Amino acid sequence: MDPKDTKILTHTKHKIHTVEVLGSTARRFSSGASLGFSSAIRLSHNRNSRSFDSEENQAMVRYSQEPDENLTTSKARGSSLRVHFKNTRETAKTIKGMKVEKAKRFLRDVIDKKQCVPFRRFNGGVGRKAQAKAHGWTQGRWPKKSAKILLDLLINAESNAEFKTGNVIISHIQVNAAQTQRRRTYRAHGRINPYVSHPCHVEMILTEQPTTIPKAAESRVQ
């Protein structure tokens, strides 16, 4: 397997799954330019695997926070994803706390440009959109590639879980900047300028909310 390929490691409380998202690294040119990110996914189930028991492998799947042991949860993460860090951060911030079905519907609408993602932090030069009013904001965009990556990761985390009800929310999602990838672009008069990409790491935790049953009214015995 090519070392440039991207790995997504997902695991639940009882099972460990490994998902490999392979980048299009087959063809590379002398200038360092490469093809785009491929969405080919290979899923392998390792029910009784002990490959993550070593300290080095445990560090690979370490999350910034751990969920409550008393709740049913599912984890998923992607490392060095070939997608812009700033766009992905704004998209992840929008879907945090949403129910899974609502988040998937929102991400599909972003891809179809039916809803926009409000840009609250990294909004320099971002134009105003009428669709941003639904989020109480003025600036927004439609980061299609970020929405596709988060949608694939969300579907993957949901499929690895064993939830009994549909009341599942995205309790934790975090986007961290990964190591930049440097290339070069050729300009006029023999000059060369840097051509830097800004990939990111993404991690999310799905949590099934406990169903609360209202207490029955007490009836007094006469």
JSON list of C-alpha atoms in Angstrom, two decimals:
[
{"chain": "A", "resi": 1, "resn": "MET", "atom": "CA", "xyz": [0.00, 0.00, 0.00]},
{"chain": "A", "resi": 2, "resn": "ASP", "atom": "CA", "xyz": [1.31, 3.45, -0.91]},
{"chain": "A", "resi": 3, "resn": "PRO", "atom": "CA", "xyz": [2.43, 5.52, 2.13]},
{"chain": "A", "resi": 4, "resn": "LYS", "atom": "CA", "xyz": [0.58, 8.51, 0.67]},
{"chain": "A", "resi": 5, "resn": "ASP", "atom": "CA", "xyz": [-2.73, 6.73, 0.98]},
{"chain": "A", "resi": 6, "resn": "THR", "atom": "CA", "xyz": [-5.11, 7.94, 3.64]},
{"chain": "A", "resi": 7, "resn": "LYS", "atom": "CA", "xyz": [-6.48, 5.73, 6.41]},
{"chain": "A", "resi": 8, "resn": "ILE", "atom": "CA", "xyz": [-9.70, 6.12, 8.32]},
{"chain": "A", "resi": 9, "resn": "LEU", "atom": "CA", "xyz": [-9.77, 4.14, 11.55]},
{"chain": "A", "resi": 10, "resn": "THR", "atom": "CA", "xyz": [-13.16, 3.51, 13.09]},
{"chain": "A", "resi": 11, "resn": "HIS", "atom": "CA", "xyz": [-14.15, 1.40, 16.01]},
{"chain": "A", "resi": 12, "resn": "THR", "atom": "CA", "xyz": [-17.10, 0.89, 18.31]},
{"chain": "A", "resi": 13, "resn": "LYS", "atom": "CA", "xyz": [-17.25, -0.40, 21.87]},
{"chain": "A", "resi": 14, "resn": "HIS", "atom": "CA", "xyz": [-17.18, -4.07, 20.82]},
{"chain": "A", "resi": 15, "resn": "LYS", "atom": "CA", "xyz": [-15.76, -4.11, 17.30]},
{"chain": "A", "resi": 16, "resn": "ILE", "atom": "CA", "xyz": [-12.79, -2.63, 15.51]},
{"chain": "A", "resi": 17, "resn": "HIS", "atom": "CA", "xyz": [-13.02, -1.65, 11.86]},
{"chain": "A", "resi": 18, "resn": "THR", "atom": "CA", "xyz": [-10.36, -0.37, 9.51]},
{"chain": "A", "resi": 19, "resn": "VAL", "atom": "CA", "xyz": [-11.30, 1.75, 6.54]},
{"chain": "A", "resi": 20, "resn": "GLU", "atom": "CA", "xyz": [-8.72, 2.70, 3.96]},
{"chain": "A", "resi": 21, "resn": "VAL", "atom": "CA", "xyz": [-9.45, 5.70, 1.77]},
{"chain": "A", "resi": 22, "resn": "LEU", "atom": "CA", "xyz": [-6.98, 5.54, -1.08]},
{"chain": "A", "resi": 23, "resn": "GLY", "atom": "CA", "xyz": [-5.74, 8.74, -2.64]},
{"chain": "A", "resi": 24, "resn": "SER", "atom": "CA", "xyz": [-5.10, 9.01, -6.35]},
{"chain": "A", "resi": 25, "resn": "THR", "atom": "CA", "xyz": [-1.33, 8.76, -6.08]},
{"chain": "A", "resi": 26, "resn": "ALA", "atom": "CA", "xyz": [-0.68, 6.41, -8.99]},
{"chain": "A", "resi": 27, "resn": "ARG", "atom": "CA", "xyz": [0.37, 9.16, -11.40]},
{"chain": "A", "resi": 28, "resn": "ARG", "atom": "CA", "xyz": [2.74, 11.87, -10.25]},
{"chain": "A", "resi": 29, "resn": "PHE", "atom": "CA", "xyz": [4.76, 14.28, -12.32]},
{"chain": "A", "resi": 30, "resn": "SER", "atom": "CA", "xyz": [8.23, 15.65, -11.83]},
{"chain": "A", "resi": 31, "resn": "SER", "atom": "CA", "xyz": [6.84, 19.01, -10.76]},
{"chain": "A", "resi": 32, "resn": "GLY", "atom": "CA", "xyz": [5.09, 17.35, -7.82]},
{"chain": "A", "resi": 33, "resn": "ALA", "atom": "CA", "xyz": [1.54, 17.78, -9.14]},
{"chain": "A", "resi": 34, "resn": "SER", "atom": "CA", "xyz": [-0.79, 14.89, -8.41]},
{"chain": "A", "resi": 35, "resn": "LEU", "atom": "CA", "xyz": [-4.31, 13.91, -9.26]},
{"chain": "A", "resi": 36, "resn": "GLY", "atom": "CA", "xyz": [-7.30, 14.65, -7.03]},
{"chain": "A", "resi": 37, "resn": "PHE", "atom": "CA", "xyz": [-8.61, 12.73, -4.07]},
{"chain": "A", "resi": 38, "resn": "SER", "atom": "CA", "xyz": [-10.33, 9.45, -4.84]},
{"chain": "A", "resi": 39, "resn": "SER", "atom": "CA", "xyz": [-13.35, 8.21, -2.90]},
{"chain": "A", "resi": 40, "resn": "ALA", "atom": "CA", "xyz": [-12.49, 4.51, -3.17]},
{"chain": "A", "resi": 41, "resn": "ILE", "atom": "CA", "xyz": [-13.10, 2.91, 0.22]},
{"chain": "A", "resi": 42, "resn": "ARG", "atom": "CA", "xyz": [-12.12, -0.55, 1.40]},
{"chain": "A", "resi": 43, "resn": "LEU", "atom": "CA", "xyz": [-13.68, -1.81, 4.63]},
{"chain": "A", "resi": 44, "resn": "SER", "atom": "CA", "xyz": [-12.29, -4.76, 6.56]},
{"chain": "A", "resi": 45, "resn": "HIS", "atom": "CA", "xyz": [-13.87, -6.10, 9.77]},
{"chain": "A", "resi": 46, "resn": "ASN", "atom": "CA", "xyz": [-11.56, -7.36, 12.51]},
{"chain": "A", "resi": 47, "resn": "ARG", "atom": "CA", "xyz": [-13.75, -8.64, 15.31]},
{"chain": "A", "resi": 48, "resn": "ASN", "atom": "CA", "xyz": [-11.03, -10.35, 17.34]},
{"chain": "A", "resi": 49, "resn": "SER", "atom": "CA", "xyz": [-8.08, -8.32, 16.11]},
{"chain": "A", "resi": 50, "resn": "ARG", "atom": "CA", "xyz": [-5.38, -7.29, 18.58]},
{"chain": "A", "resi": 51, "resn": "SER", "atom": "CA", "xyz": [-3.49, -5.07, 16.14]},
{"chain": "A", "resi": 52, "resn": "PHE", "atom": "CA", "xyz": [-4.28, -1.89, 18.10]},
{"chain": "A", "resi": 53, "resn": "ASP", "atom": "CA", "xyz": [-3.00, -3.18, 21.46]},
{"chain": "A", "resi": 54, "resn": "SER", "atom": "CA", "xyz": [0.50, -1.76, 21.14]},
{"chain": "A", "resi": 55, "resn": "GLU", "atom": "CA", "xyz": [1.29, 1.72, 22.43]},
{"chain": "A", "resi": 56, "resn": "GLU", "atom": "CA", "xyz": [2.16, 2.94, 18.95]},
{"chain": "A", "resi": 57, "resn": "ASN", "atom": "CA", "xyz": [-1.13, 1.78, 17.46]},
{"chain": "A", "resi": 58, "resn": "GLN", "atom": "CA", "xyz": [-3.16, 3.10, 20.39]},
{"chain": "A", "resi": 59, "resn": "ALA", "atom": "CA", "xyz": [-1.62, 6.51, 19.79]},
{"chain": "A", "resi": 60, "resn": "MET", "atom": "CA", "xyz": [-2.87, 6.34, 16.20]},
{"chain": "A", "resi": 61, "resn": "VAL", "atom": "CA", "xyz": [-6.50, 6.10, 17.28]},
{"chain": "A", "resi": 62, "resn": "ARG", "atom": "CA", "xyz": [-6.37, 8.47, 20.23]},
{"chain": "A", "resi": 63, "resn": "TYR", "atom": "CA", "xyz": [-9.25, 10.92, 20.35]},
{"chain": "A", "resi": 64, "resn": "SER", "atom": "CA", "xyz": [-9.27, 14.35, 21.96]},
{"chain": "A", "resi": 65, "resn": "GLN", "atom": "CA", "xyz": [-12.05, 13.21, 24.31]},
{"chain": "A", "resi": 66, "resn": "GLU", "atom": "CA", "xyz": [-13.63, 9.95, 25.34]},
{"chain": "A", "resi": 67, "resn": "PRO", "atom": "CA", "xyz": [-17.40, 9.37, 25.44]},
{"chain": "A", "resi": 68, "resn": "ASP", "atom": "CA", "xyz": [-19.44, 8.30, 28.42]},
{"chain": "A", "resi": 69, "resn": "GLU", "atom": "CA", "xyz": [-19.06, 4.59, 29.12]},
{"chain": "A", "resi": 70, "resn": "ASN", "atom": "CA", "xyz": [-22.73, 4.28, 30.04]},
{"chain": "A", "resi": 71, "resn": "LEU", "atom": "CA", "xyz": [-23.94, 5.43, 26.62]},
{"chain": "A", "resi": 72, "resn": "THR", "atom": "CA", "xyz": [-23.90, 3.65, 23.26]},
{"chain": "A", "resi": 73, "resn": "THR", "atom": "CA", "xyz": [-21.36, 5.43, 21.06]},
{"chain": "A", "resi": 74, "resn": "SER", "atom": "CA", "xyz": [-19.51, 5.04, 17.79]},
{"chain": "A", "resi": 75, "resn": "LYS", "atom": "CA", "xyz": [-16.25, 6.65, 16.71]},
{"chain": "A", "resi": 76, "resn": "ALA", "atom": "CA", "xyz": [-14.79, 7.48, 13.32]},
{"chain": "A", "resi": 77, "resn": "ARG", "atom": "CA", "xyz": [-11.78, 9.47, 12.22]},
{"chain": "A", "resi": 78, "resn": "GLY", "atom": "CA", "xyz": [-9.87, 10.38, 9.08]},
{"chain": "A", "resi": 79, "resn": "SER", "atom": "CA", "xyz": [-6.20, 11.33, 8.88]},
{"chain": "A", "resi": 80, "resn": "SER", "atom": "CA", "xyz": [-4.54, 13.65, 6.38]},
{"chain": "A", "resi": 81, "resn": "LEU", "atom": "CA", "xyz": [-7.64, 14.03, 4.25]},
{"chain": "A", "resi": 82, "resn": "ARG", "atom": "CA", "xyz": [-7.06, 15.89, 0.99]},
{"chain": "A", "resi": 83, "resn": "VAL", "atom": "CA", "xyz": [-9.59, 18.60, 1.68]},
{"chain": "A", "resi": 84, "resn": "HIS", "atom": "CA", "xyz": [-9.22, 22.20, 2.85]},
{"chain": "A", "resi": 85, "resn": "PHE", "atom": "CA", "xyz": [-8.91, 22.58, 6.60]},
{"chain": "A", "resi": 86, "resn": "LYS", "atom": "CA", "xyz": [-10.82, 25.87, 6.87]},
{"chain": "A", "resi": 87, "resn": "ASN", "atom": "CA", "xyz": [-13.79, 24.76, 4.79]},
{"chain": "A", "resi": 88, "resn": "THR", "atom": "CA", "xyz": [-14.02, 21.46, 6.65]},
{"chain": "A", "resi": 89, "resn": "ARG", "atom": "CA", "xyz": [-13.84, 23.18, 10.03]},
{"chain": "A", "resi": 90, "resn": "GLU", "atom": "CA", "xyz": [-16.76, 25.47, 9.21]},
{"chain": "A", "resi": 91, "resn": "THR", "atom": "CA", "xyz": [-18.84, 22.58, 7.87]},
{"chain": "A", "resi": 92, "resn": "ALA", "atom": "CA", "xyz": [-18.13, 20.41, 10.91]},
{"chain": "A", "resi": 93, "resn": "LYS", "atom": "CA", "xyz": [-19.01, 23.26, 13.26]},
{"chain": "A", "resi": 94, "resn": "THR", "atom": "CA", "xyz": [-22.41, 23.55, 11.60]},
{"chain": "A", "resi": 95, "resn": "ILE", "atom": "CA", "xyz": [-23.39, 19.88, 11.97]},
{"chain": "A", "resi": 96, "resn": "LYS", "atom": "CA", "xyz": [-22.11, 19.48, 15.53]},
{"chain": "A", "resi": 97, "resn": "GLY", "atom": "CA", "xyz": [-24.98, 18.57, 17.85]},
{"chain": "A", "resi": 98, "resn": "MET", "atom": "CA", "xyz": [-27.32, 17.63, 15.00]},
{"chain": "A", "resi": 99, "resn": "LYS", "atom": "CA", "xyz": [-29.11, 14.33, 14.74]},
{"chain": "A", "resi": 100, "resn": "VAL", "atom": "CA", "xyz": [-27.50, 11.98, 12.23]},
{"chain": "A", "resi": 101, "resn": "GLU", "atom": "CA", "xyz": [-30.39, 12.03, 9.76]},
{"chain": "A", "resi": 102, "resn": "LYS", "atom": "CA", "xyz": [-30.62, 15.82, 9.89]},
{"chain": "A", "resi": 103, "resn": "ALA", "atom": "CA", "xyz": [-26.86, 16.17, 9.40]},
{"chain": "A", "resi": 104, "resn": "LYS", "atom": "CA", "xyz": [-26.87, 13.85, 6.37]},
{"chain": "A", "resi": 105, "resn": "ARG", "atom": "CA", "xyz": [-29.77, 15.76, 4.86]},
{"chain": "A", "resi": 106, "resn": "PHE", "atom": "CA", "xyz": [-27.96, 19.06, 5.45]},
{"chain": "A", "resi": 107, "resn": "LEU", "atom": "CA", "xyz": [-24.71, 17.83, 3.85]},
{"chain": "A", "resi": 108, "resn": "ARG", "atom": "CA", "xyz": [-26.58, 16.57, 0.80]},
{"chain": "A", "resi": 109, "resn": "ASP", "atom": "CA", "xyz": [-28.29, 19.95, 0.51]},
{"chain": "A", "resi": 110, "resn": "VAL", "atom": "CA", "xyz": [-24.91, 21.69, 0.66]},
{"chain": "A", "resi": 111, "resn": "ILE", "atom": "CA", "xyz": [-23.68, 19.52, -2.21]},
{"chain": "A", "resi": 112, "resn": "ASP", "atom": "CA", "xyz": [-26.80, 20.45, -4.21]},
{"chain": "A", "resi": 113, "resn": "LYS", "atom": "CA", "xyz": [-26.50, 24.13, -3.13]},
{"chain": "A", "resi": 114, "resn": "LYS", "atom": "CA", "xyz": [-29.90, 24.08, -1.44]},
{"chain": "A", "resi": 115, "resn": "GLN", "atom": "CA", "xyz": [-28.38, 25.14, 1.90]},
{"chain": "A", "resi": 116, "resn": "CYS", "atom": "CA", "xyz": [-25.12, 26.94, 2.60]},
{"chain": "A", "resi": 117, "resn": "VAL", "atom": "CA", "xyz": [-22.53, 26.57, 5.35]},
{"chain": "A", "resi": 118, "resn": "PRO", "atom": "CA", "xyz": [-22.14, 29.72, 7.47]},
{"chain": "A", "resi": 119, "resn": "PHE", "atom": "CA", "xyz": [-18.50, 30.86, 7.68]},
{"chain": "A", "resi": 120, "resn": "ARG", "atom": "CA", "xyz": [-18.11, 32.33, 11.15]},
{"chain": "A", "resi": 121, "resn": "ARG", "atom": "CA", "xyz": [-14.36, 32.19, 11.82]},
{"chain": "A", "resi": 122, "resn": "PHE", "atom": "CA", "xyz": [-12.48, 31.84, 8.53]},
{"chain": "A", "resi": 123, "resn": "ASN", "atom": "CA", "xyz": [-14.64, 34.32, 6.63]},
{"chain": "A", "resi": 124, "resn": "GLY", "atom": "CA", "xyz": [-12.15, 36.73, 5.11]},
{"chain": "A", "resi": 125, "resn": "GLY", "atom": "CA", "xyz": [-13.38, 37.64, 1.64]},
{"chain": "A", "resi": 126, "resn": "VAL", "atom": "CA", "xyz": [-16.39, 35.32, 1.88]},
{"chain": "A", "resi": 127, "resn": "GLY", "atom": "CA", "xyz": [-19.44, 36.78, 0.19]},
{"chain": "A", "resi": 128, "resn": "ARG", "atom": "CA", "xyz": [-22.87, 37.21, 1.72]},
{"chain": "A", "resi": 129, "resn": "LYS", "atom": "CA", "xyz": [-25.54, 34.62, 0.97]},
{"chain": "A", "resi": 130, "resn": "ALA", "atom": "CA", "xyz": [-29.28, 34.77, 1.54]},
{"chain": "A", "resi": 131, "resn": "GLN", "atom": "CA", "xyz": [-29.25, 31.11, 2.64]},
{"chain": "A", "resi": 132, "resn": "ALA", "atom": "CA", "xyz": [-27.01, 32.04, 5.59]},
{"chain": "A", "resi": 133, "resn": "LYS", "atom": "CA", "xyz": [-29.96, 33.79, 7.24]},
{"chain": "A", "resi": 134, "resn": "ALA", "atom": "CA", "xyz": [-31.26, 30.38, 8.32]},
{"chain": "A", "resi": 135, "resn": "HIS", "atom": "CA", "xyz": [-28.21, 30.10, 10.61]},
{"chain": "A", "resi": 136, "resn": "GLY", "atom": "CA", "xyz": [-28.36, 33.67, 11.91]},
{"chain": "A", "resi": 137, "resn": "TRP", "atom": "CA", "xyz": [-25.37, 34.75, 9.82]},
{"chain": "A", "resi": 138, "resn": "THR", "atom": "CA", "xyz": [-24.61, 36.64, 6.64]},
{"chain": "A", "resi": 139, "resn": "GLN", "atom": "CA", "xyz": [-21.53, 34.99, 5.07]},
{"chain": "A", "resi": 140, "resn": "GLY", "atom": "CA", "xyz": [-21.56, 31.48, 3.67]},
{"chain": "A", "resi": 141, "resn": "ARG", "atom": "CA", "xyz": [-20.39, 29.10, 0.97]},
{"chain": "A", "resi": 142, "resn": "TRP", "atom": "CA", "xyz": [-21.04, 25.62, -0.42]},
{"chain": "A", "resi": 143, "resn": "PRO", "atom": "CA", "xyz": [-17.85, 23.59, 0.32]},
{"chain": "A", "resi": 144, "resn": "LYS", "atom": "CA", "xyz": [-18.81, 20.59, -1.80]},
{"chain": "A", "resi": 145, "resn": "LYS", "atom": "CA", "xyz": [-15.67, 18.52, -1.21]},
{"chain": "A", "resi": 146, "resn": "SER", "atom": "CA", "xyz": [-15.77, 19.02, 2.56]},
{"chain": "A", "resi": 147, "resn": "ALA", "atom": "CA", "xyz": [-19.44, 18.04, 2.63]},
{"chain": "A", "resi": 148, "resn": "LYS", "atom": "CA", "xyz": [-18.72, 14.82, 0.71]},
{"chain": "A", "resi": 149, "resn": "ILE", "atom": "CA", "xyz": [-15.87, 13.86, 3.05]},
{"chain": "A", "resi": 150, "resn": "LEU", "atom": "CA", "xyz": [-17.94, 14.47, 6.19]},
{"chain": "A", "resi": 151, "resn": "LEU", "atom": "CA", "xyz": [-20.94, 12.67, 4.71]},
{"chain": "A", "resi": 152, "resn": "ASP", "atom": "CA", "xyz": [-18.85, 9.56, 3.93]},
{"chain": "A", "resi": 153, "resn": "LEU", "atom": "CA", "xyz": [-17.33, 9.63, 7.42]},
{"chain": "A", "resi": 154, "resn": "LEU", "atom": "CA", "xyz": [-20.74, 10.07, 9.02]},
{"chain": "A", "resi": 155, "resn": "ILE", "atom": "CA", "xyz": [-22.27, 7.17, 7.09]},
{"chain": "A", "resi": 156, "resn": "ASN", "atom": "CA", "xyz": [-19.28, 5.01, 7.98]},
{"chain": "A", "resi": 157, "resn": "ALA", "atom": "CA", "xyz": [-19.57, 5.79, 11.71]},
{"chain": "A", "resi": 158, "resn": "GLU", "atom": "CA", "xyz": [-23.30, 5.12, 11.64]},
{"chain": "A", "resi": 159, "resn": "SER", "atom": "CA", "xyz": [-22.90, 1.75, 9.92]},
{"chain": "A", "resi": 160, "resn": "ASN", "atom": "CA", "xyz": [-20.37, 0.60, 12.53]},
{"chain": "A", "resi": 161, "resn": "ALA", "atom": "CA", "xyz": [-22.70, 1.35, 15.42]},
{"chain": "A", "resi": 162, "resn": "GLU", "atom": "CA", "xyz": [-25.36, -0.81, 17.02]},
{"chain": "A", "resi": 163, "resn": "PHE", "atom": "CA", "xyz": [-27.93, 1.82, 17.89]},
{"chain": "A", "resi": 164, "resn": "LYS", "atom": "CA", "xyz": [-31.39, 0.68, 18.93]},
{"chain": "A", "resi": 165, "resn": "THR", "atom": "CA", "xyz": [-33.22, 3.96, 18.36]},
{"chain": "A", "resi": 166, "resn": "GLY", "atom": "CA", "xyz": [-33.00, 6.77, 15.84]},
{"chain": "A", "resi": 167, "resn": "ASN", "atom": "CA", "xyz": [-32.16, 9.35, 18.49]},
{"chain": "A", "resi": 168, "resn": "VAL", "atom": "CA", "xyz": [-28.45, 9.56, 17.64]},
{"chain": "A", "resi": 169, "resn": "ILE", "atom": "CA", "xyz": [-26.59, 12.88, 17.62]},
{"chain": "A", "resi": 170, "resn": "ILE", "atom": "CA", "xyz": [-23.11, 14.03, 16.67]},
{"chain": "A", "resi": 171, "resn": "SER", "atom": "CA", "xyz": [-21.88, 14.66, 20.20]},
{"chain": "A", "resi": 172, "resn": "HIS", "atom": "CA", "xyz": [-18.29, 15.43, 19.20]},
{"chain": "A", "resi": 173, "resn": "ILE", "atom": "CA", "xyz": [-16.62, 16.44, 15.96]},
{"chain": "A", "resi": 174, "resn": "GLN", "atom": "CA", "xyz": [-13.22, 18.05, 15.62]},
{"chain": "A", "resi": 175, "resn": "VAL", "atom": "CA", "xyz": [-11.09, 19.16, 12.69]},
{"chain": "A", "resi": 176, "resn": "ASN", "atom": "CA", "xyz": [-7.34, 19.65, 13.09]},
{"chain": "A", "resi": 177, "resn": "ALA", "atom": "CA", "xyz": [-4.88, 20.98, 10.55]},
{"chain": "A", "resi": 178, "resn": "ALA", "atom": "CA", "xyz": [-2.59, 18.28, 9.13]},
{"chain": "A", "resi": 179, "resn": "GLN", "atom": "CA", "xyz": [0.92, 18.67, 7.76]},
{"chain": "A", "resi": 180, "resn": "THR", "atom": "CA", "xyz": [0.95, 20.86, 4.68]},
{"chain": "A", "resi": 181, "resn": "GLN", "atom": "CA", "xyz": [1.89, 19.38, 1.33]},
{"chain": "A", "resi": 182, "resn": "ARG", "atom": "CA", "xyz": [4.21, 21.55, -0.72]},
{"chain": "A", "resi": 183, "resn": "ARG", "atom": "CA", "xyz": [4.31, 21.65, -4.49]},
{"chain": "A", "resi": 184, "resn": "ARG", "atom": "CA", "xyz": [5.37, 24.31, -6.98]},
{"chain": "A", "resi": 185, "resn": "THR", "atom": "CA", "xyz": [3.74, 26.33, -9.71]},
{"chain": "A", "resi": 186, "resn": "TYR", "atom": "CA", "xyz": [5.58, 27.93, -12.61]},
{"chain": "A", "resi": 187, "resn": "ARG", "atom": "CA", "xyz": [5.13, 31.63, -13.30]},
{"chain": "A", "resi": 188, "resn": "ALA", "atom": "CA", "xyz": [6.20, 34.03, -15.98]},
{"chain": "A", "resi": 189, "resn": "HIS", "atom": "CA", "xyz": [9.80, 35.09, -16.54]},
{"chain": "A", "resi": 190, "resn": "GLY", "atom": "CA", "xyz": [11.17, 31.81, -15.15]},
{"chain": "A", "resi": 191, "resn": "ARG", "atom": "CA", "xyz": [9.87, 32.25, -11.62]},
{"chain": "A", "resi": 192, "resn": "ILE", "atom": "CA", "xyz": [8.60, 29.51, -9.30]},
{"chain": "A", "resi": 193, "resn": "ASN", "atom": "CA", "xyz": [6.09, 30.04, -6.52]},
{"chain": "A", "resi": 194, "resn": "PRO", "atom": "CA", "xyz": [5.02, 27.66, -3.73]},
{"chain": "A", "resi": 195, "resn": "TYR", "atom": "CA", "xyz": [1.77, 25.74, -4.20]},
{"chain": "A", "resi": 196, "resn": "VAL", "atom": "CA", "xyz": [0.79, 24.53, -0.74]},
{"chain": "A", "resi": 197, "resn": "SER", "atom": "CA", "xyz": [-2.23, 22.40, 0.18]},
{"chain": "A", "resi": 198, "resn": "HIS", "atom": "CA", "xyz": [-3.73, 22.33, 3.68]},
{"chain": "A", "resi": 199, "resn": "PRO", "atom": "CA", "xyz": [-5.18, 18.88, 4.50]},
{"chain": "A", "resi": 200, "resn": "CYS", "atom": "CA", "xyz": [-6.83, 18.07, 7.82]},
{"chain": "A", "resi": 201, "resn": "HIS", "atom": "CA", "xyz": [-7.62, 15.38, 10.38]},
{"chain": "A", "resi": 202, "resn": "VAL", "atom": "CA", "xyz": [-11.27, 14.78, 11.27]},
{"chain": "A", "resi": 203, "resn": "GLU", "atom": "CA", "xyz": [-12.70, 12.84, 14.21]},
{"chain": "A", "resi": 204, "resn": "MET", "atom": "CA", "xyz": [-16.30, 12.40, 15.29]},
{"chain": "A", "resi": 205, "resn": "ILE", "atom": "CA", "xyz": [-18.28, 10.57, 17.96]},
{"chain": "A", "resi": 206, "resn": "LEU", "atom": "CA", "xyz": [-21.92, 9.58, 17.62]},
{"chain": "A", "resi": 207, "resn": "THR", "atom": "CA", "xyz": [-23.93, 9.15, 20.82]},
{"chain": "A", "resi": 208, "resn": "GLU", "atom": "CA", "xyz": [-27.34, 7.57, 21.27]},
{"chain": "A", "resi": 209, "resn": "GLN", "atom": "CA", "xyz": [-29.43, 9.74, 23.55]},
{"chain": "A", "resi": 210, "resn": "PRO", "atom": "CA", "xyz": [-31.33, 7.86, 26.27]},
{"chain": "A", "resi": 211, "resn": "THR", "atom": "CA", "xyz": [-35.06, 7.75, 25.73]},
{"chain": "A", "resi": 212, "resn": "THR", "atom": "CA", "xyz": [-36.94, 9.41, 28.56]},
{"chain": "A", "resi": 213, "resn": "ILE", "atom": "CA", "xyz": [-40.36, 8.02, 29.44]},
{"chain": "A", "resi": 214, "resn": "PRO", "atom": "CA", "xyz": [-42.68, 10.53, 31.13]},
{"chain": "A", "resi": 215, "resn": "LYS", "atom": "CA", "xyz": [-43.76, 9.53, 34.60]},
{"chain": "A", "resi": 216, "resn": "ALA", "atom": "CA", "xyz": [-47.39, 8.46, 34.83]},
{"chain": "A", "resi": 217, "resn": "ALA", "atom": "CA", "xyz": [-49.74, 10.60, 36.85]},
{"chain": "A", "resi": 218, "resn": "GLU", "atom": "CA", "xyz": [-50.31, 9.25, 40.31]},
{"chain": "A", "resi": 219, "resn": "SER", "atom": "CA", "xyz": [-53.90, 8.21, 41.01]},
{"chain": "A", "resi": 220, "resn": "ARG", "atom": "CA", "xyz": [-55.10, 8.46, 44.56]},
{"chain": "A", "resi": 221, "resn": "VAL", "atom": "CA", "xyz": [-57.00, 5.52, 45.97]},
{"chain": "A", "resi": 222, "resn": "GLN", "atom": "CA", "xyz": [-60.31, 6.61, 47.53]}
]
